[in-house]
mmCIF file of C-alpha atoms and ligand atoms in Angstrom:
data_model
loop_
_atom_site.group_PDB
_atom_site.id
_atom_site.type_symbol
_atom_site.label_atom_id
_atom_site.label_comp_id
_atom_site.label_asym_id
_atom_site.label_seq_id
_atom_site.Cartn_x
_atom_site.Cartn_y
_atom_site.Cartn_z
ATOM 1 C CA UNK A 84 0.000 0.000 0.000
ATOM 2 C CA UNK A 85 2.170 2.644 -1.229
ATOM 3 C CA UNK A 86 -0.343 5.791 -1.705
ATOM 4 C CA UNK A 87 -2.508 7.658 0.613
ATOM 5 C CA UNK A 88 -5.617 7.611 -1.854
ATOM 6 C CA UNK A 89 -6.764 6.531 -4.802
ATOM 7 C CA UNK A 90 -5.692 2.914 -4.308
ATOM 8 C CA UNK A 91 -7.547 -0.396 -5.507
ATOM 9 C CA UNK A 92 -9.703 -1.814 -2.504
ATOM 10 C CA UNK A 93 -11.721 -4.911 -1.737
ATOM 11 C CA UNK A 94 -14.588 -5.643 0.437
ATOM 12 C CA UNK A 95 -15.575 -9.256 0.577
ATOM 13 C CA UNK A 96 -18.347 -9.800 2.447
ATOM 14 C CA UNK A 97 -20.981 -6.728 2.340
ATOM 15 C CA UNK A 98 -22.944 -6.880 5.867
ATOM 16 C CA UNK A 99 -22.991 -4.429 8.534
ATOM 17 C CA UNK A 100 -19.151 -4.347 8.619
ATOM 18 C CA UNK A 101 -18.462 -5.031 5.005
ATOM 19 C CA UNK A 102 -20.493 -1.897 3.920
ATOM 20 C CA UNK A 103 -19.519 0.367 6.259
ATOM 21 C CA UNK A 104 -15.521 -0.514 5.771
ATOM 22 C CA UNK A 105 -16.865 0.210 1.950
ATOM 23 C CA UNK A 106 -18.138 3.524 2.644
ATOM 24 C CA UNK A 107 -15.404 4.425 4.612
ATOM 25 C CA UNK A 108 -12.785 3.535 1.887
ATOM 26 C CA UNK A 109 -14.487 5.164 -0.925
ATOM 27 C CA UNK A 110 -14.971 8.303 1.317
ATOM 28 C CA UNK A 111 -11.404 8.599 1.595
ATOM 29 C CA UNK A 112 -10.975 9.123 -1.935
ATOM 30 C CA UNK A 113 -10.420 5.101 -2.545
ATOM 31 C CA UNK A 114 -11.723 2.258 -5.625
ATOM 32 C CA UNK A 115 -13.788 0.034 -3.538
ATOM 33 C CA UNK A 116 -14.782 -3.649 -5.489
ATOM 34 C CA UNK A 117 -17.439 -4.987 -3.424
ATOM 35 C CA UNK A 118 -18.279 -9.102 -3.442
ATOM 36 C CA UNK A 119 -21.184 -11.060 -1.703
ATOM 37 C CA UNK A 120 -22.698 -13.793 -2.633
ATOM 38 C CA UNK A 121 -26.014 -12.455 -1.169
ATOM 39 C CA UNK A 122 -27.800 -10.113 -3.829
ATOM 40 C CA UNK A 123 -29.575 -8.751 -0.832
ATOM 41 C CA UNK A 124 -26.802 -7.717 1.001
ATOM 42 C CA UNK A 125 -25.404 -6.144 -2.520
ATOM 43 C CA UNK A 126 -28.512 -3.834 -2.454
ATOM 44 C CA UNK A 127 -28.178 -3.160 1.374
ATOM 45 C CA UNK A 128 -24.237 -2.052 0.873
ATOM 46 C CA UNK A 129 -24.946 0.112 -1.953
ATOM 47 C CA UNK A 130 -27.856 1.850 -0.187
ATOM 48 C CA UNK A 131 -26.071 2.375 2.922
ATOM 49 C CA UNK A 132 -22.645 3.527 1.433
ATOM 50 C CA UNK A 133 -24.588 6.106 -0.644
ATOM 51 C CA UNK A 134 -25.913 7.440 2.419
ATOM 52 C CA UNK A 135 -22.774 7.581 3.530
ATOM 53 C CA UNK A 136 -21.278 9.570 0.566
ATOM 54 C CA UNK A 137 -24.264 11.616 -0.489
ATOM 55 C CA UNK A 138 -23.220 14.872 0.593
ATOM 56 C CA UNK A 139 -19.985 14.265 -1.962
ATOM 57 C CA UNK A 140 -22.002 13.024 -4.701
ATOM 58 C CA UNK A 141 -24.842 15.482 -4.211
ATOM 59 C CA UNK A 142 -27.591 12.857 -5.325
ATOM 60 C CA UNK A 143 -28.342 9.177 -5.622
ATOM 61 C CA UNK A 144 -26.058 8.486 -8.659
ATOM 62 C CA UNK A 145 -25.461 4.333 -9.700
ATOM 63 C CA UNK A 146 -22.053 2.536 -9.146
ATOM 64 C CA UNK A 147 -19.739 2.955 -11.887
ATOM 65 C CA UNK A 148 -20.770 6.396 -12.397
ATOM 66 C CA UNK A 149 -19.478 9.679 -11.956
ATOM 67 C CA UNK A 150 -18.016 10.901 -8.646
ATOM 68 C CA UNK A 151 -17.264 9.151 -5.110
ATOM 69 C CA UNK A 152 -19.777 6.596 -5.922
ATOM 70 C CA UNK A 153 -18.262 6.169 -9.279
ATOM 71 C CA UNK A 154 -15.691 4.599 -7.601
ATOM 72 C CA UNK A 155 -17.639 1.581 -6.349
ATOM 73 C CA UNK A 156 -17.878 -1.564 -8.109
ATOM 74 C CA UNK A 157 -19.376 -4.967 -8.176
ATOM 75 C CA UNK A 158 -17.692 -7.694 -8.578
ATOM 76 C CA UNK A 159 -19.030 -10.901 -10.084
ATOM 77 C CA UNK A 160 -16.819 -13.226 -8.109
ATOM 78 C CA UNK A 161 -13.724 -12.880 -5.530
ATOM 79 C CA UNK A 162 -11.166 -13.262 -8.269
ATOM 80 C CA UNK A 163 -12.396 -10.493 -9.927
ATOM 81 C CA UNK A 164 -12.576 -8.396 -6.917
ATOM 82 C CA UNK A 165 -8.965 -9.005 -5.461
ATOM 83 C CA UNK A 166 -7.133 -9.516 -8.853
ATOM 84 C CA UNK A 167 -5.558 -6.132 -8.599
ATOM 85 C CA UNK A 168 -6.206 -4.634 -4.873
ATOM 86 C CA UNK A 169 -3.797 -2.734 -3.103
ATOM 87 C CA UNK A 170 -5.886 -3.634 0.367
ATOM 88 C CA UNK A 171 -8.529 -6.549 0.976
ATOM 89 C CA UNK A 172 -10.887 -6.539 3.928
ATOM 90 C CA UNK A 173 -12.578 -9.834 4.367
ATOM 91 C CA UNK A 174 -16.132 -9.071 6.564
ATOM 92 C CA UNK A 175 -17.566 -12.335 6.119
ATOM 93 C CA UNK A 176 -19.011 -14.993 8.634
ATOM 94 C CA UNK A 177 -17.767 -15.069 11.811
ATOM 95 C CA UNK A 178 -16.775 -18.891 11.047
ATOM 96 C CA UNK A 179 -13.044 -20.275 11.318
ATOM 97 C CA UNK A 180 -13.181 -22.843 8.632
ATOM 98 C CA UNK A 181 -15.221 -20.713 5.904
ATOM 99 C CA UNK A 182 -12.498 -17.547 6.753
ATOM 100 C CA UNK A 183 -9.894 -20.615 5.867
ATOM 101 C CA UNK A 184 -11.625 -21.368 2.744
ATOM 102 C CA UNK A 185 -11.551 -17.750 1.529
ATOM 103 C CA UNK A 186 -8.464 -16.684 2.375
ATOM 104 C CA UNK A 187 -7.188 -19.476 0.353
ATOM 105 C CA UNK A 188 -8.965 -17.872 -2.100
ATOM 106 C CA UNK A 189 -7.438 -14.352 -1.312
ATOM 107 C CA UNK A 190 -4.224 -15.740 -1.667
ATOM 108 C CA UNK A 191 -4.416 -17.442 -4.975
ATOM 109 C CA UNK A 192 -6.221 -14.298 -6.683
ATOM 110 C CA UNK A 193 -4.568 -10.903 -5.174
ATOM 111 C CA UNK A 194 -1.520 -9.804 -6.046
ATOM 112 C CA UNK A 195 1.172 -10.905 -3.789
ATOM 113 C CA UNK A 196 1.695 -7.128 -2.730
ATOM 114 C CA UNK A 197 -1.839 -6.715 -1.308
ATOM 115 C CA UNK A 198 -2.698 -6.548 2.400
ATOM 116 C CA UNK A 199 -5.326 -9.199 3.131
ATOM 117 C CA UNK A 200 -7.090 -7.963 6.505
ATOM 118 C CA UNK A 201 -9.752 -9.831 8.429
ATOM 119 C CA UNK A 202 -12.478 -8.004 10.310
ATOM 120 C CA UNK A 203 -13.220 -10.965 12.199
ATOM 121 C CA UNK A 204 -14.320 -9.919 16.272
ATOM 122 C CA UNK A 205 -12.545 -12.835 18.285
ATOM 123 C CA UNK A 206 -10.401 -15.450 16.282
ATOM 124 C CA UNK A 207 -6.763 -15.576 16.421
ATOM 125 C CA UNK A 208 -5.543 -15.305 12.965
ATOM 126 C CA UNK A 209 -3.364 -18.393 13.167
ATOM 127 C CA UNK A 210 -6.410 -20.419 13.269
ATOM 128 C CA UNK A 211 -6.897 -19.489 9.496
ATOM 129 C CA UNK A 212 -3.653 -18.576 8.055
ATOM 130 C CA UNK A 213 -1.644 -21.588 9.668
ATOM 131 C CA UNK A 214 -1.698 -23.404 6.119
ATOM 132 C CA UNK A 215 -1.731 -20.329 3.829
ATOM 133 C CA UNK A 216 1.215 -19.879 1.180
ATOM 134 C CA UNK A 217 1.057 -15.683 1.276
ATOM 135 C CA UNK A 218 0.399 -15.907 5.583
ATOM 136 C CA UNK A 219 2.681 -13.618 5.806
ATOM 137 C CA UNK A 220 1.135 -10.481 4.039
ATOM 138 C CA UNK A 221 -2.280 -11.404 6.240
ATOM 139 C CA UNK A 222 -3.408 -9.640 9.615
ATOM 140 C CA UNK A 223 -7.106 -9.307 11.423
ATOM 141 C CA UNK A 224 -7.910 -5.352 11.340
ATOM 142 C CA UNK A 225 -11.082 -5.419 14.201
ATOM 143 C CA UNK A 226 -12.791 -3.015 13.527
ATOM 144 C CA UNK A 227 -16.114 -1.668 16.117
ATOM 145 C CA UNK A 228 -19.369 -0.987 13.723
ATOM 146 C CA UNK A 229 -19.703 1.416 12.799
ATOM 147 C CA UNK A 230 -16.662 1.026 10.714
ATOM 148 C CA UNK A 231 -16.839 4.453 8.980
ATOM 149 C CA UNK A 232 -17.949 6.211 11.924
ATOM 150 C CA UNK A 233 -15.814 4.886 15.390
ATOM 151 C CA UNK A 234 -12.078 5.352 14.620
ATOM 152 C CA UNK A 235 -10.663 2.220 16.494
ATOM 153 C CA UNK A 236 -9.644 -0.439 14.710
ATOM 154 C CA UNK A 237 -7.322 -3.413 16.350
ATOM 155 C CA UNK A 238 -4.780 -4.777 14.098
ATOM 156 C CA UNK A 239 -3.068 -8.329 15.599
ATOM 157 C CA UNK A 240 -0.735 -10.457 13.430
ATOM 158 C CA UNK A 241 -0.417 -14.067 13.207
ATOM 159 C CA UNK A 242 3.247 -14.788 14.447
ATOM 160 C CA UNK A 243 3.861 -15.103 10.770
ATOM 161 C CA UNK A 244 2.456 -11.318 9.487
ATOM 162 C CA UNK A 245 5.418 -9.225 8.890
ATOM 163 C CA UNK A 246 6.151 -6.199 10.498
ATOM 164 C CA UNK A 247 5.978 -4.420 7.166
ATOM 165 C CA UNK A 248 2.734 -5.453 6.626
ATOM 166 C CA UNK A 249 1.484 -4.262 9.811
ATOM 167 C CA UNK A 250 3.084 -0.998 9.240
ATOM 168 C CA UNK A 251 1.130 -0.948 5.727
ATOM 169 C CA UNK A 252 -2.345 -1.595 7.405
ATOM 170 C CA UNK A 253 -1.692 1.075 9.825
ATOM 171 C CA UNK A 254 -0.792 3.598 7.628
ATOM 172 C CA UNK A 255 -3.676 2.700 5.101
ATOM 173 C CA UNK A 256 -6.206 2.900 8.025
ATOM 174 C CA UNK A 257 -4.930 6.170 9.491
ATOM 175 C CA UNK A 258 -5.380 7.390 5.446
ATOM 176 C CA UNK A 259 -9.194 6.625 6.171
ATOM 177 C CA UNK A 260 -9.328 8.478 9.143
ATOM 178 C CA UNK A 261 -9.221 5.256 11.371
ATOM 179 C CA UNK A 262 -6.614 4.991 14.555
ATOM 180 C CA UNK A 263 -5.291 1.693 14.743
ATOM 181 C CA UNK A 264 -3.805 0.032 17.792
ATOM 182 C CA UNK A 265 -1.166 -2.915 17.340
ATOM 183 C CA UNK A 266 -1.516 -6.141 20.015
ATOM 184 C CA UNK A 267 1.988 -7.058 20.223
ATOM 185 C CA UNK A 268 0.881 -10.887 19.571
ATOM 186 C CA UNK A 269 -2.090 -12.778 18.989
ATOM 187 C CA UNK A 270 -5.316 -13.196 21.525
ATOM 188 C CA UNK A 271 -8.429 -14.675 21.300
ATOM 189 C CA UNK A 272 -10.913 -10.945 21.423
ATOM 190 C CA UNK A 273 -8.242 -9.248 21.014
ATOM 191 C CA UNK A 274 -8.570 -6.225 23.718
ATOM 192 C CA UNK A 275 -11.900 -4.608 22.985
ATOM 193 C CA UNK A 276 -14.109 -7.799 22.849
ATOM 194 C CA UNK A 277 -12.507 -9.076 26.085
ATOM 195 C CA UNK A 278 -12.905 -5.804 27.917
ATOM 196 C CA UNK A 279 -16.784 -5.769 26.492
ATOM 197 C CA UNK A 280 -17.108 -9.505 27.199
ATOM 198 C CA UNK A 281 -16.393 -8.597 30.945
ATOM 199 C CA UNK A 282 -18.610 -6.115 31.571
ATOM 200 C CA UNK A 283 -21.521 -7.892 29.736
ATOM 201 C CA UNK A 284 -20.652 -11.012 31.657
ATOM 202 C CA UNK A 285 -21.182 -8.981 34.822
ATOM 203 C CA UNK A 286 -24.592 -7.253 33.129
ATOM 204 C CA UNK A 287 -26.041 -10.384 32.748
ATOM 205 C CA UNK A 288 -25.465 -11.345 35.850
ATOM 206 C CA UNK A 289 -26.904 -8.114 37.650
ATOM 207 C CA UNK A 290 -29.917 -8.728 35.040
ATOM 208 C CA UNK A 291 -30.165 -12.255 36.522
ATOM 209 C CA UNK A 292 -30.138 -12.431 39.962
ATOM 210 C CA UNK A 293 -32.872 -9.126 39.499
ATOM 211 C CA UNK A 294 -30.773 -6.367 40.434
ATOM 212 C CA UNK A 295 -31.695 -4.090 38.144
ATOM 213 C CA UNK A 296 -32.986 -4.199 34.427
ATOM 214 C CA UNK A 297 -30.879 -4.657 30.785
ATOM 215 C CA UNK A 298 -32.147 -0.647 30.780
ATOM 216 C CA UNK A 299 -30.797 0.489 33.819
ATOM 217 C CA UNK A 300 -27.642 -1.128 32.886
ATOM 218 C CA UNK A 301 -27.388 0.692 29.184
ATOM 219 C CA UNK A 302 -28.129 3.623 31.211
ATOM 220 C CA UNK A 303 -25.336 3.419 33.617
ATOM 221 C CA UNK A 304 -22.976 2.751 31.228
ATOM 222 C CA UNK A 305 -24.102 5.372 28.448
ATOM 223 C CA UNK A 306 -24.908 7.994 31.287
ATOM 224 C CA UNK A 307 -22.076 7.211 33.844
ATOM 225 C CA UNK A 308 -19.236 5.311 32.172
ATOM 226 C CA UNK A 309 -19.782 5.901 28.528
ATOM 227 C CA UNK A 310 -19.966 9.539 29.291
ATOM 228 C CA UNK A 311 -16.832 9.418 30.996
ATOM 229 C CA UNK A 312 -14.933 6.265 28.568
ATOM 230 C CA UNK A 313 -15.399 8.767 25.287
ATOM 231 C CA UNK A 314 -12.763 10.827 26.571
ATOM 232 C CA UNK A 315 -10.236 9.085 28.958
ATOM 233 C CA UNK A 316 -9.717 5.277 29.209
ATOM 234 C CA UNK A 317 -10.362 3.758 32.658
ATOM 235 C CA UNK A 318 -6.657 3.810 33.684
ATOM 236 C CA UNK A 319 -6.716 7.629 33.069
ATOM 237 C CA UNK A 320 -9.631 8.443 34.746
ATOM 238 C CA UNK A 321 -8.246 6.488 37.431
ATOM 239 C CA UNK A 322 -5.374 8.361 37.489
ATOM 240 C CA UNK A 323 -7.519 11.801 37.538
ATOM 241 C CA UNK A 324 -9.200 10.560 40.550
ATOM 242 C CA UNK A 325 -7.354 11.406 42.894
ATOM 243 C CA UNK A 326 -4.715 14.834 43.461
ATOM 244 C CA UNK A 327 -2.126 12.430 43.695
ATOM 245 C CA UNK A 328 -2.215 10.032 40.547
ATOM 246 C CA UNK A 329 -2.774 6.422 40.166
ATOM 247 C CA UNK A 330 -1.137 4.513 42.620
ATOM 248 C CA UNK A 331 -2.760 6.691 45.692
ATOM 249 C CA UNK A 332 -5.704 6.150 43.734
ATOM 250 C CA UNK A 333 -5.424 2.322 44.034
ATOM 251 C CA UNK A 334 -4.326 2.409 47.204
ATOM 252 C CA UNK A 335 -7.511 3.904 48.673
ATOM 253 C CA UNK A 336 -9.814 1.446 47.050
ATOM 254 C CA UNK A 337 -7.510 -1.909 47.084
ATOM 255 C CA UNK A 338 -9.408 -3.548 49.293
ATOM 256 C CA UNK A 339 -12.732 -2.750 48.417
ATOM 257 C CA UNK A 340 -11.098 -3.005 44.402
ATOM 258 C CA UNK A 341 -10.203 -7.501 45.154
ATOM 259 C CA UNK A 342 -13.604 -7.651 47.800
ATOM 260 C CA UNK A 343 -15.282 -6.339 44.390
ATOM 261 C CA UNK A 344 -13.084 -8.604 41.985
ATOM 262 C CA UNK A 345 -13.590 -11.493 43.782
ATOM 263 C CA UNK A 346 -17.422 -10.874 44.019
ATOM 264 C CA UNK A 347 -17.895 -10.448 39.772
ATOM 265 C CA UNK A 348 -19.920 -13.026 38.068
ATOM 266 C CA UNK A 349 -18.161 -15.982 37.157
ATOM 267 C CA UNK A 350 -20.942 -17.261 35.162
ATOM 268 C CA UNK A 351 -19.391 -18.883 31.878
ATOM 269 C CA UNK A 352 -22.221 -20.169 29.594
ATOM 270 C CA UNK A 353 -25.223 -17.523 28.025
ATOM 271 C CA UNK A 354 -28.047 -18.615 29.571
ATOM 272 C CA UNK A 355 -30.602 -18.362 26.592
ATOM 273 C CA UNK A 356 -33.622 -17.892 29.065
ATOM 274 C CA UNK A 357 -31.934 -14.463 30.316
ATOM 275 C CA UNK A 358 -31.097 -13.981 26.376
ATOM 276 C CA UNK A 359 -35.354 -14.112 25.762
ATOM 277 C CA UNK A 360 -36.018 -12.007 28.877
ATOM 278 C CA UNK A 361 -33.243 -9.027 27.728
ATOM 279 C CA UNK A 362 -34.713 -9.206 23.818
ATOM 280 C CA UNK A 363 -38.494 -8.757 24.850
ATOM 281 C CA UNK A 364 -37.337 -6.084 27.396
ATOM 282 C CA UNK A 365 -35.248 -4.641 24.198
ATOM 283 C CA UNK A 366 -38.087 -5.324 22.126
ATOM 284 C CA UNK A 367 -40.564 -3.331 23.856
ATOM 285 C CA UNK A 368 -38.004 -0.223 24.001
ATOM 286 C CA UNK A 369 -37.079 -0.596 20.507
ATOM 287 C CA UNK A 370 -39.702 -2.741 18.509
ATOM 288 C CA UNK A 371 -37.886 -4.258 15.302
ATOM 289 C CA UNK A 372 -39.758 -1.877 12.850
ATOM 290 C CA UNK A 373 -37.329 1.062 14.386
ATOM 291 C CA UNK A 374 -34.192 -0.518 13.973
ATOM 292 C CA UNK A 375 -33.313 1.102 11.094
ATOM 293 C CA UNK A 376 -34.210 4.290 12.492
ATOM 294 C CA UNK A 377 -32.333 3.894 15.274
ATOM 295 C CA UNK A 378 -29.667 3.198 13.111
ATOM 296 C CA UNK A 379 -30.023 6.063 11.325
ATOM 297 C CA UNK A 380 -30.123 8.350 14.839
ATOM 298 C CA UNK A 381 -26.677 6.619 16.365
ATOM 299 C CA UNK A 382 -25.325 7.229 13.126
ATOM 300 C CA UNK A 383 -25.984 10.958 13.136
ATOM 301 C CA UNK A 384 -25.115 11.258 16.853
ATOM 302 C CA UNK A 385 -21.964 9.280 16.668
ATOM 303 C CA UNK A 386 -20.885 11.909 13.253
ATOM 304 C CA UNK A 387 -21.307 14.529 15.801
ATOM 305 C CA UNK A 388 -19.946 13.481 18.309
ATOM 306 C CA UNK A 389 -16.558 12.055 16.400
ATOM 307 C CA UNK A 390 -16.804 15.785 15.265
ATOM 308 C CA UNK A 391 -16.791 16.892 18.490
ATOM 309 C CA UNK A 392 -14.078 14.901 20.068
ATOM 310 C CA UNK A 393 -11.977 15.329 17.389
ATOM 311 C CA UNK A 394 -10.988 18.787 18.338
ATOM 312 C CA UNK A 395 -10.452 17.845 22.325
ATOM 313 C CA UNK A 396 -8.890 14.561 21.454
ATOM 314 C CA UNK A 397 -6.498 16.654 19.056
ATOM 315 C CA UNK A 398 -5.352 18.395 22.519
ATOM 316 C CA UNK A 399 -5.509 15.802 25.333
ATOM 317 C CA UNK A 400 -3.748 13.180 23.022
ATOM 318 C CA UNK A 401 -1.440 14.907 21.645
ATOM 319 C CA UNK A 402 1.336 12.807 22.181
ATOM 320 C CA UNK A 403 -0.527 9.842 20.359
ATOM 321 C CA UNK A 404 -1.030 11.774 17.259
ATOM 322 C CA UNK A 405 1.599 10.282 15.568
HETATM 323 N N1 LIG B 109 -21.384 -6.711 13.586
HETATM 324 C C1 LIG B 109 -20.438 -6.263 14.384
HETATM 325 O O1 LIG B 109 -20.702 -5.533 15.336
HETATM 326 C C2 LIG B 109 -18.978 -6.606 14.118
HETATM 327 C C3 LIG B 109 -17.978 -5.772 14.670
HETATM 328 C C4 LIG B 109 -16.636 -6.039 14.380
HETATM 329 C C5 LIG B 109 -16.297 -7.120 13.582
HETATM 330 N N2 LIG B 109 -17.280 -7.929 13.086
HETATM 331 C C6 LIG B 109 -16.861 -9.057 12.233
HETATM 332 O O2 LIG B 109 -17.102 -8.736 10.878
HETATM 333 C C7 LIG B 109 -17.437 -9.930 10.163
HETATM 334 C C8 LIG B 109 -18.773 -9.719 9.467
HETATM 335 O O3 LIG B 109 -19.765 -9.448 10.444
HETATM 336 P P1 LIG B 109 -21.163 -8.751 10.068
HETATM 337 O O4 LIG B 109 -21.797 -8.378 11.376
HETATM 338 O O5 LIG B 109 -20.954 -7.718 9.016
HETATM 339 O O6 LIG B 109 -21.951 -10.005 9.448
HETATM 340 P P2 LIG B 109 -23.204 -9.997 8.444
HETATM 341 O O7 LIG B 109 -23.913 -11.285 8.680
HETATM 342 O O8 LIG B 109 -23.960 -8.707 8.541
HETATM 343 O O9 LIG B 109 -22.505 -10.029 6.999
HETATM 344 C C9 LIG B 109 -21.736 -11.113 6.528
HETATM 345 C C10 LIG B 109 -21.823 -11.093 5.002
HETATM 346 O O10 LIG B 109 -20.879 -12.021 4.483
HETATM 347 C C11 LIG B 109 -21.465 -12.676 3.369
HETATM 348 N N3 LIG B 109 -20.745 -13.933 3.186
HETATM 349 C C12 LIG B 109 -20.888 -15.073 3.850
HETATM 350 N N4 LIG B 109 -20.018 -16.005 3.398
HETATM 351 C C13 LIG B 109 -19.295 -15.405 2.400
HETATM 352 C C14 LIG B 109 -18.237 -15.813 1.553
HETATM 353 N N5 LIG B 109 -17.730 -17.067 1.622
HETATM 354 N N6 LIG B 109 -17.741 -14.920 0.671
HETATM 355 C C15 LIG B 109 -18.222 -13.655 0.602
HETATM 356 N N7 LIG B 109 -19.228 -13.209 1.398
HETATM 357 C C16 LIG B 109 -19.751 -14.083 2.285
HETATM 358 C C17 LIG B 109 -22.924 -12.848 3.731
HETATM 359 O O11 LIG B 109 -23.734 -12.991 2.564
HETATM 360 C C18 LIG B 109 -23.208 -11.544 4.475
HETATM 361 O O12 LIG B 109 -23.718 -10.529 3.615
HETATM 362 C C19 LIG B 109 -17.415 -11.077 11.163
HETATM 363 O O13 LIG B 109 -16.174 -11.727 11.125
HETATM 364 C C20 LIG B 109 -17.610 -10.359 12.486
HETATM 365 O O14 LIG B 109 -17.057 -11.054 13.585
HETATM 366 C C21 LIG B 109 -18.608 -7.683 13.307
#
């Protein structure tokens, strides 16, 4: 990935993630050659990443035409998607052995200079690159949906991904605006997911033993710690807490901090009974006929608020800018 823009894309796979990851390269000024065997989720993509584009293209124009949108393309079938990308990102099933199959395919049909980048949420890499000829010039980039509109985006090796090709996925996702973080070697979730497993874990429980609701819990995390999370990570805050940094911090709540770790649910397996109670409690907040709406109000809301942060983040993070 040499260039900054204007480089040859792939998005195999065109759900949630795959679109958005679309829209988000083609808004950056990329070619974006989209592939899914579902017609469906075609029509989805291409709706949603002209939504995402509009104000550029000033109207609903068709791929292949004119403009940012001009830019997007369908491919017929992987090969000719990949045959001459610069960067693939694979957003297909969350399944080990079909990620195998198709990076296989990857492989065979990109050019042997092209990043191939796996969105995938929790699998190690190794699991399905172990057996791959061109292993090393593969990676997982985790990214948190919305793709295009939450900067974050996890990249972790295999031990056989070269440095180089690291480097290359970082700089191509800090092109698109994203800000990549580098696990120095490969684990299952990665950070994010295991940080969000263990607060969910502990949700459920509260939810279970009939604390308190699933809505009081999205409220104390999107009025308490959400609030507080968008603009300092928990070890920050911690160290903000008290006059004289982290360590005094710690010190005042370490006992209460292991009585507390040692009383956190433990509980392993989902317990689909819990699962039902949460969705009809979900259901009645948000009935399925306003998903997409309330899609369409995070999105707007998360726009400003990346706006928003931008500025302060600019300023209190100075020193990560780089
Ligand atoms: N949804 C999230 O919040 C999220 C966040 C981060 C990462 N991810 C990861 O991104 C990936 C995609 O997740 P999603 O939520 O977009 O799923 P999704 O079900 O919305 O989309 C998957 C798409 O892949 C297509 N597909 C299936 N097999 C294929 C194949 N062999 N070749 C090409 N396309 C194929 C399907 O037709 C479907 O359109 C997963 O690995 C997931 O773990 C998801």
């Amino acid at each position: 990935v040499k260039r900054s823009e204007g480089l040859k894309t792939a998005c195999i796979g065109c759900g949630v993630i795959g679109a958005s990851w679309a829209a988000a390269f083609v808004k950056a000024g990329h070619t974006v050659r989209l592939f899914d065997p579902a017609q469906s989720a075609l029509n989805q993509a291409l709706a949603e990443i002209n939504v995402v584009i509009k104000g550029a293209t000033g109207g609903d124009a068709k791929p292949g035409q004119g403009t940012a949108i001009g830019r997007v393309f369908v491919a017929a079938s992987i090969e000719e998607a990949v045959r001459d990308a610069d960067y693939v990102q694979e957003s297909i099933v969350e399944d080990v052995d079909v990620k195998r199959r198709l990076f296989k395919q990857l492989d065979e049909f990109a050019p042997s200079s092209a990043v191939l980048a796996s969105s995938t949420s929790e699998i190690q890499p190794s699991r399905f690159l172990e057996d791959l000829a061109g292993r090393d010039r593969c990676l997982v980039a985790h990214p948190i949906s919305p793709p295009h509109l939450i900067p974050l985006v996890e990249l972790c090796g295999s031990p056989w991904t070269t440095g180089m090709v690291i480097e290359r996925a970082a700089a191509f996702l800090r092109g698109i605006g994203s800000e990549p973080i580098i696990l120095r070697r490969e684990i299952p979730g990665f950070i994010l997911n295991r940080l969000q497993m263990a607060l969910i874990r502990e949700a459920m429980g509260l939810i279970d033993t009939g604390i308190c609701s699933a809505a009081d819990v999205d409220k104390v995390v999107r009025l308490g710690l959400g609030r507080r999370w968008a603009i300092l990570g928990p070890f920050e805050a911690g160290h903000l807490n008290s006059r004289l940094g982290y360590s005094d911090y710690i010190m005042k709540f370490r006992d209460s901090m292991s009585s507390l770790f040692r009383a956190l649910s433990v509980q392993n397996d989902i317990d689909l009974r819990l699962i039902n109670r949460i969705d009809q409690e979900l259901r009645l907040r948000v009935p399925l006929s306003k998903i997409s709406e309330q899609q369409t109000q995070r999105d707007i809301r998360l726009s400003k608020l990346g706006e928003h942060l931008s500025t302060s983040i600019a300023v209190d993070h100075r020193d990560e800018a780089t």
